[in-house]
Short mmCIF file of C-alpha atoms in Angstrom, two decimals:
data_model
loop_
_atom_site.label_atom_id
_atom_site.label_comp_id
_atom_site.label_asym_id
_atom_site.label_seq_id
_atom_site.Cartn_x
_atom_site.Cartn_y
_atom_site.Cartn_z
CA UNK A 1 -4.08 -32.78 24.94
CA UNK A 2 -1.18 -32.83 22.33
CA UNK A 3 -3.34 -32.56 19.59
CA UNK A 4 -5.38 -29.44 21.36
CA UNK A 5 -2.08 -27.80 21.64
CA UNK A 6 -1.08 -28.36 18.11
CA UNK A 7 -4.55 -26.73 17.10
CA UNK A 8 -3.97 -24.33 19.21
CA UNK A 9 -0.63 -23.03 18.02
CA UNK A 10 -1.74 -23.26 14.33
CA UNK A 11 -4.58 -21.41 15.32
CA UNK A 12 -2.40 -18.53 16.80
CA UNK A 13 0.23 -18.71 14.25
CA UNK A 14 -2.82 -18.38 11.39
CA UNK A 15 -3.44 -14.97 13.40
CA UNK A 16 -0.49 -13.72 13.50
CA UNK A 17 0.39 -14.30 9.69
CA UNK A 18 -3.64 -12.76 8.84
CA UNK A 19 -3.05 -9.67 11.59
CA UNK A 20 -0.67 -6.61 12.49
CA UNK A 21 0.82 -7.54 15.49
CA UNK A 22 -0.45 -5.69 18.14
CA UNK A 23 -4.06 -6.51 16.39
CA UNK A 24 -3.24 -10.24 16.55
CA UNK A 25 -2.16 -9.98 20.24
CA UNK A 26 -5.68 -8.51 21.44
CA UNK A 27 -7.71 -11.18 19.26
CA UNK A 28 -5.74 -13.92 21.04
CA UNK A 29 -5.77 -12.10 24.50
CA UNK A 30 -9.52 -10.93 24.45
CA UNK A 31 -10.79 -12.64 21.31
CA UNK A 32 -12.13 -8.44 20.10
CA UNK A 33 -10.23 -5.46 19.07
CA UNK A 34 -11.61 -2.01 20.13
CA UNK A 35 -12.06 0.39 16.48
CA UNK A 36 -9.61 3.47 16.23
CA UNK A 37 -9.95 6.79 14.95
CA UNK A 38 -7.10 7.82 13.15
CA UNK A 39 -6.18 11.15 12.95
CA UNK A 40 -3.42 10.83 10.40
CA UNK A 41 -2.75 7.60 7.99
CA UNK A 42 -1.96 7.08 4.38
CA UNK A 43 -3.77 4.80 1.90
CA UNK A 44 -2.66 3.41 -1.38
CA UNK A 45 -4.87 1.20 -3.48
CA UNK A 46 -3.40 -0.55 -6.52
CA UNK A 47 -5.29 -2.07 -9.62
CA UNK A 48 -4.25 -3.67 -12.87
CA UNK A 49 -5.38 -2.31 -16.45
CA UNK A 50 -6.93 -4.47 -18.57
CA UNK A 51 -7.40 -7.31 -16.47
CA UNK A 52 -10.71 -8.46 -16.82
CA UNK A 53 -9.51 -8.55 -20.81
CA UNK A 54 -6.77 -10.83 -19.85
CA UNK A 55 -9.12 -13.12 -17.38
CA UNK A 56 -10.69 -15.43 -20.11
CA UNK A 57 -7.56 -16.65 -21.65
CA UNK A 58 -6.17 -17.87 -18.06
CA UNK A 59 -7.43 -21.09 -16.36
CA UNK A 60 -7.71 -20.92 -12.89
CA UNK A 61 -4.38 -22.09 -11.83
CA UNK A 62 -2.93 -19.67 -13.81
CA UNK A 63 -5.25 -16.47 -12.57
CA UNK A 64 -4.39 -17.69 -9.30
CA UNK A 65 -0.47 -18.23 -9.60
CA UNK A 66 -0.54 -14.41 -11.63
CA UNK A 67 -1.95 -12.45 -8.90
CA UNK A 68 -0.13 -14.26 -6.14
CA UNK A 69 2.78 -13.82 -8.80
CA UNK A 70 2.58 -9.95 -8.05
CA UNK A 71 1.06 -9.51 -4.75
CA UNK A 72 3.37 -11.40 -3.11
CA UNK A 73 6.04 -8.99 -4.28
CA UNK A 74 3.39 -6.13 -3.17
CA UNK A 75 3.64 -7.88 0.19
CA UNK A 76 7.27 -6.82 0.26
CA UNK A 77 7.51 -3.80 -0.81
CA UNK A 78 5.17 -3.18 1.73
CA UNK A 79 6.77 -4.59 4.69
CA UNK A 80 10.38 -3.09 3.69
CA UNK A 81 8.58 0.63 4.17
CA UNK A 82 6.57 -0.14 7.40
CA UNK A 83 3.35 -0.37 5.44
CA UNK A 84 0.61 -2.99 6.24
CA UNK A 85 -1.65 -4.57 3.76
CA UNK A 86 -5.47 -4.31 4.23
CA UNK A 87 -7.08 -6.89 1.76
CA UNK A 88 -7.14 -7.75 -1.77
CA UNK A 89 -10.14 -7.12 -3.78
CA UNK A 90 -10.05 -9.38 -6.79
CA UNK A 91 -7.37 -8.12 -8.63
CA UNK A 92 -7.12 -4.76 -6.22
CA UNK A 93 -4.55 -4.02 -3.46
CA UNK A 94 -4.84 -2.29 -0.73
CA UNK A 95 -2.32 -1.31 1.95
CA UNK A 96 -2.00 1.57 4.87
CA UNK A 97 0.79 3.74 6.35
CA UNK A 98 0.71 4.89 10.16
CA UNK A 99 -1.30 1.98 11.68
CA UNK A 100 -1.70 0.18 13.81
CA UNK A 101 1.47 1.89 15.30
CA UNK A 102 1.60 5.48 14.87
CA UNK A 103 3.54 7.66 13.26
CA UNK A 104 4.71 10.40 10.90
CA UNK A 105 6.42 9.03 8.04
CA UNK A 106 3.70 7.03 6.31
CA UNK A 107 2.79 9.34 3.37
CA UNK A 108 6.85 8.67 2.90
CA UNK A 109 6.44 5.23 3.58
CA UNK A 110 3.82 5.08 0.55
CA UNK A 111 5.42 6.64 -2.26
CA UNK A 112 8.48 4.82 -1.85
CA UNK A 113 6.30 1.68 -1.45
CA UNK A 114 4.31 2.46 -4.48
CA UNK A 115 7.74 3.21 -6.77
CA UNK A 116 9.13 -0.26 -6.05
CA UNK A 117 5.70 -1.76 -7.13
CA UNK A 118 5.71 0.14 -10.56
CA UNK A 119 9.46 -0.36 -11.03
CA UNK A 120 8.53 -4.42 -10.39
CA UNK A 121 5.78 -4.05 -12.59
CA UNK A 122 7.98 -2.08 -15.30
CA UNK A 123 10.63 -4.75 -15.05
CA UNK A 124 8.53 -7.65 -15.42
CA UNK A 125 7.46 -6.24 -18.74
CA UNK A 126 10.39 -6.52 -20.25
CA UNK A 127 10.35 -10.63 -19.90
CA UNK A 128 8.29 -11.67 -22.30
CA UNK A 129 9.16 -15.52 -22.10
CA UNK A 130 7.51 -15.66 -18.84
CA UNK A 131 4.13 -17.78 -18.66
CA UNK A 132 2.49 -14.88 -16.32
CA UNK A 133 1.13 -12.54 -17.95
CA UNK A 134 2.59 -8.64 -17.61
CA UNK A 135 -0.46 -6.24 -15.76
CA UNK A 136 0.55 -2.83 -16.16
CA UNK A 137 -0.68 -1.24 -12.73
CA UNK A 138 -2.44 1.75 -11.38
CA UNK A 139 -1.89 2.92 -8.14
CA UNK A 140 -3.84 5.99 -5.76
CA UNK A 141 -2.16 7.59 -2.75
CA UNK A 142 -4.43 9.56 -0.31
CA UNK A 143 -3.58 10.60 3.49
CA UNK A 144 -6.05 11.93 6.21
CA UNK A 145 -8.51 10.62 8.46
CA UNK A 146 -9.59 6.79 9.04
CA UNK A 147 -11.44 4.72 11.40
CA UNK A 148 -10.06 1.21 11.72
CA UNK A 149 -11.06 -2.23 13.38
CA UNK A 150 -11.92 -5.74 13.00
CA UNK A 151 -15.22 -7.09 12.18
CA UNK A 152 -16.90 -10.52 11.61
CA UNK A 153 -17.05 -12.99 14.40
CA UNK A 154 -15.89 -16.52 13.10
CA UNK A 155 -14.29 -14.80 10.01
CA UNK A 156 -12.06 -11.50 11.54
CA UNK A 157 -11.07 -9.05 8.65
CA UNK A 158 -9.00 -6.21 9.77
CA UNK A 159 -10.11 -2.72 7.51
CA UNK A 160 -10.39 0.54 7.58
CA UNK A 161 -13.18 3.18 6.53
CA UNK A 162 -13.78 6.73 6.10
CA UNK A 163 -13.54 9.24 3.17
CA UNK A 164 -9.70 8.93 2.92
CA UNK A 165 -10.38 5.04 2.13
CA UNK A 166 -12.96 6.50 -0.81
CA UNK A 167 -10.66 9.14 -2.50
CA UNK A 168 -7.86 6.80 -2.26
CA UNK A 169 -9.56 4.44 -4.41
CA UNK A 170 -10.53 7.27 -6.55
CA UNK A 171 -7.40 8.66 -7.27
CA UNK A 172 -6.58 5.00 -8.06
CA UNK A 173 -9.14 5.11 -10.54
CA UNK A 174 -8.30 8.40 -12.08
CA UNK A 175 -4.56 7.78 -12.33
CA UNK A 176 -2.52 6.01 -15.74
CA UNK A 177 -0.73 2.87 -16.48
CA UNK A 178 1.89 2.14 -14.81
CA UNK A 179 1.47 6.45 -12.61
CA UNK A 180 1.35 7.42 -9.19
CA UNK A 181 -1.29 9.07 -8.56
CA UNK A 182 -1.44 11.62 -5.58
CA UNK A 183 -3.62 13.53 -3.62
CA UNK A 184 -2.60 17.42 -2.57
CA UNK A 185 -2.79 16.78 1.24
CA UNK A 186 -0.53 13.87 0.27
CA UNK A 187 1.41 16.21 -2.07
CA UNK A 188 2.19 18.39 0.83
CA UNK A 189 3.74 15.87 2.94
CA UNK A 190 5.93 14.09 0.56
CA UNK A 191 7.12 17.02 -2.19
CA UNK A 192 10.45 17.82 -0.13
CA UNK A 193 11.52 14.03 -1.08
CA UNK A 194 10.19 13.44 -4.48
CA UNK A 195 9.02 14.82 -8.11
CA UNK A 196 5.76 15.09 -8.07
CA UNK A 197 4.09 16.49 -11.94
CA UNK A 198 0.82 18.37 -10.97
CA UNK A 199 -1.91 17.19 -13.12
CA UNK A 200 -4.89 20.11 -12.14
CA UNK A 201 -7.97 19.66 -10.68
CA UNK A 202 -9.76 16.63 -11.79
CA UNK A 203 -13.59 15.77 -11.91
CA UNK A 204 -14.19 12.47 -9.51
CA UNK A 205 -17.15 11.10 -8.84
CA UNK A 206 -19.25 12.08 -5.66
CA UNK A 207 -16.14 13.83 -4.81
CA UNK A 208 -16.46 16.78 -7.25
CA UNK A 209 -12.84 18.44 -8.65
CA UNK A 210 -9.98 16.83 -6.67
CA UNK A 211 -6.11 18.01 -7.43
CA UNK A 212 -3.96 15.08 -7.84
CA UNK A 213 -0.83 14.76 -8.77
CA UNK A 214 2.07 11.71 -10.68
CA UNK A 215 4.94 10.89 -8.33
CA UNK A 216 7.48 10.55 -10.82
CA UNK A 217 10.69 9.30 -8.61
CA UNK A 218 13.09 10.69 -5.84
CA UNK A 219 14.26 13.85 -6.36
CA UNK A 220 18.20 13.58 -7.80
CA UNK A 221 19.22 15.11 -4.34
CA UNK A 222 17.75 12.31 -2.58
CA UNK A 223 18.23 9.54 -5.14
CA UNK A 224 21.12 7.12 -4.79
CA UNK A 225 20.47 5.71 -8.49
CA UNK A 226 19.94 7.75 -11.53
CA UNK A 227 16.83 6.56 -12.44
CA UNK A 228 15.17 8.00 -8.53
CA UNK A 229 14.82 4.44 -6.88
CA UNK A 230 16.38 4.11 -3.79
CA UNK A 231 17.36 6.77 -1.31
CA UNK A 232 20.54 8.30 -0.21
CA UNK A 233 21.88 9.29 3.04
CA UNK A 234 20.52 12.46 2.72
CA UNK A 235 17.27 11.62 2.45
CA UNK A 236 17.37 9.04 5.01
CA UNK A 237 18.70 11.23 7.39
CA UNK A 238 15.53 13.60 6.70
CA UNK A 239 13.27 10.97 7.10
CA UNK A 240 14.39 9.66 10.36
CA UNK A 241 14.42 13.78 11.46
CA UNK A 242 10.85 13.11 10.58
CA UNK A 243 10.34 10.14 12.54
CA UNK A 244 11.94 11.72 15.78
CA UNK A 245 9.64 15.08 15.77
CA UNK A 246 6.62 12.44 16.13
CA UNK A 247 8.39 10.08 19.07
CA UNK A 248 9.56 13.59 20.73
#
C-alpha cells in the first residue's frame, strides 16, 4: 500500500509539473479535460536561425544540454508574465497568453515575455567562452481565436489549434534574427506600451499579404531602463487598469 501511494503521488506530481493547473486538476479528478473555445488568446512561437547548421558539430549530450540551456530560461520568462508553455518542437517554442485562466493582458504578457527571451539570447552572445553554442532567435506574436484541449489517452499533451496557432508560426517564420515579429490585431493591443516599427504588408504562405510588425522595446515613458527592458510604475499601473476592466 506504501508503495501504491508513492506511485501515486509521483504520478500526480508528474501532472502537475506537465499541466496548467486547473488542466492538471480535471485529469486527476476525471482522468479528461473538456476542449475550449477561446475567444481571445495570444500565441508566440520562437525558433533558432541556423540551427540545423549547428546540429552536426554537437553530440547528443551537447544538443540536448543547448536547448534545455535556453528553454529553460524560456520557461521563465514565461512564468514571470503569466504565460504558459505549449510544447517544444525540436528546436521550436511555443507558449500562450490568456489560458487556461482568462484574461485581458496576454498580448502584454507576450511582448514583454518575448523581449526578455531576445535580451537572454542577445546577452548570451556576448560570452563566447561558453561550451553552448549562441542561437540567435526568431520569435512570432499573433492574438485571436483558439480552440484548446488535451488529447492522447496514455500520453496527454495539452495544445491548442486554430488559424491564430498557424499565423503565429508564420509570422515566426517571416520575422529576423534576433526581431519581434507582430501581427496588426496584436499591434493594436499592445502599441500604447511599446515601439512597434511597421514593416508593410508581407506575402505568407496560404495566408496571402499579412501586416506585421518588429517590437522594438518599451516605450521610454514606460521603460524603467534606458535600453526599454523592464517597466515602470506607469506602465504597471496601466496594465493592472487593464487587468481590472476584464475582472469588472
Amino acid at each position: 500500500n506504501k508503495e501504491l501511494e508513492i506511485t501515486k503521488q509521483e504520478h500526480e506530481e508528474l501532472i502537475h509539473n506537465i499541466f496548467p493547473e486547473k488542466i492538471a486538476e480535471n485529469l486527476l479528478a476525471y482522468g479528461t479535460v473538456t476542449p475550449e473555445r477561446y475567444e481571445d488568446s495570444t500565441i508566440m512561437f520562437t525558433d533558432f536561425v541556423g540551427f540545423t547548421k549547428v546540429v552536426p558539430d554537437l553530440s547528443a549530450e551537447q544538443l540536448i544540454e543547448s536547448l534545455s540551456f535556453y528553454f529553460d530560461k524560456f520557461d521563465d520568462f514565461t512564468a514571470q508574465h503569466n504565460m504558459i508553455k505549449i510544447k517544444t518542437i525540436g528546436d521550436s517554442y511555443m507558449a500562450a497568453g490568456g489560458l487556461p485562466d482568462r484574461n485581458s493582458t496576454h498580448p502584454v504578457d507576450a511582448i514583454l515575455t518575448a523581449l526578455k527571451i531576445v535580451d537572454f539570447v542577445r546577452e548570451f552572445s556576448k560570452k563566447s567562452l561558453s561550451e553552448t553554442p549562441y542561437l540567435p532567435i526568431r520569435i512570432g506574436v499573433h492574438t485571436g481565436k483558439a480552440v484548446v484541449g488535451v488529447i492522447g489517452k496514455k500520453r496527454f499533451a495539452y495544445d491548442m489549434w486554430g488559424e491564430t496557432v498557424n499565423l503565429a508560426a508564420r509570422l515566426e517564420q517571416h520575422s529576423d534574427e534576433n526581431q519581434i515579429n507582430i501581427s496588426e490585431t496584436t499591434y493594436q493591443r499592445v502599441k500604447d506600451f511599446f515601439e512597434c516599427e511597421p514593416r508593410g504588408d508581407i506575402e505568407t504562405k496560404y495566408m496571402g499579404k499579412v501586416p506585421m510588425y518588429f517590437v522594438k522595446r518599451i516605450k521610454p515613458d514606460y521603460s524603467e531602463d534606458d535600453e526599454g527592458m523592464f517597466p515602470n510604475r506607469l506602465f504597471v499601473r496601466e496594465y493592472n487598469s487593464i487587468s481590472r476592466q476584464h475582472q469588472s
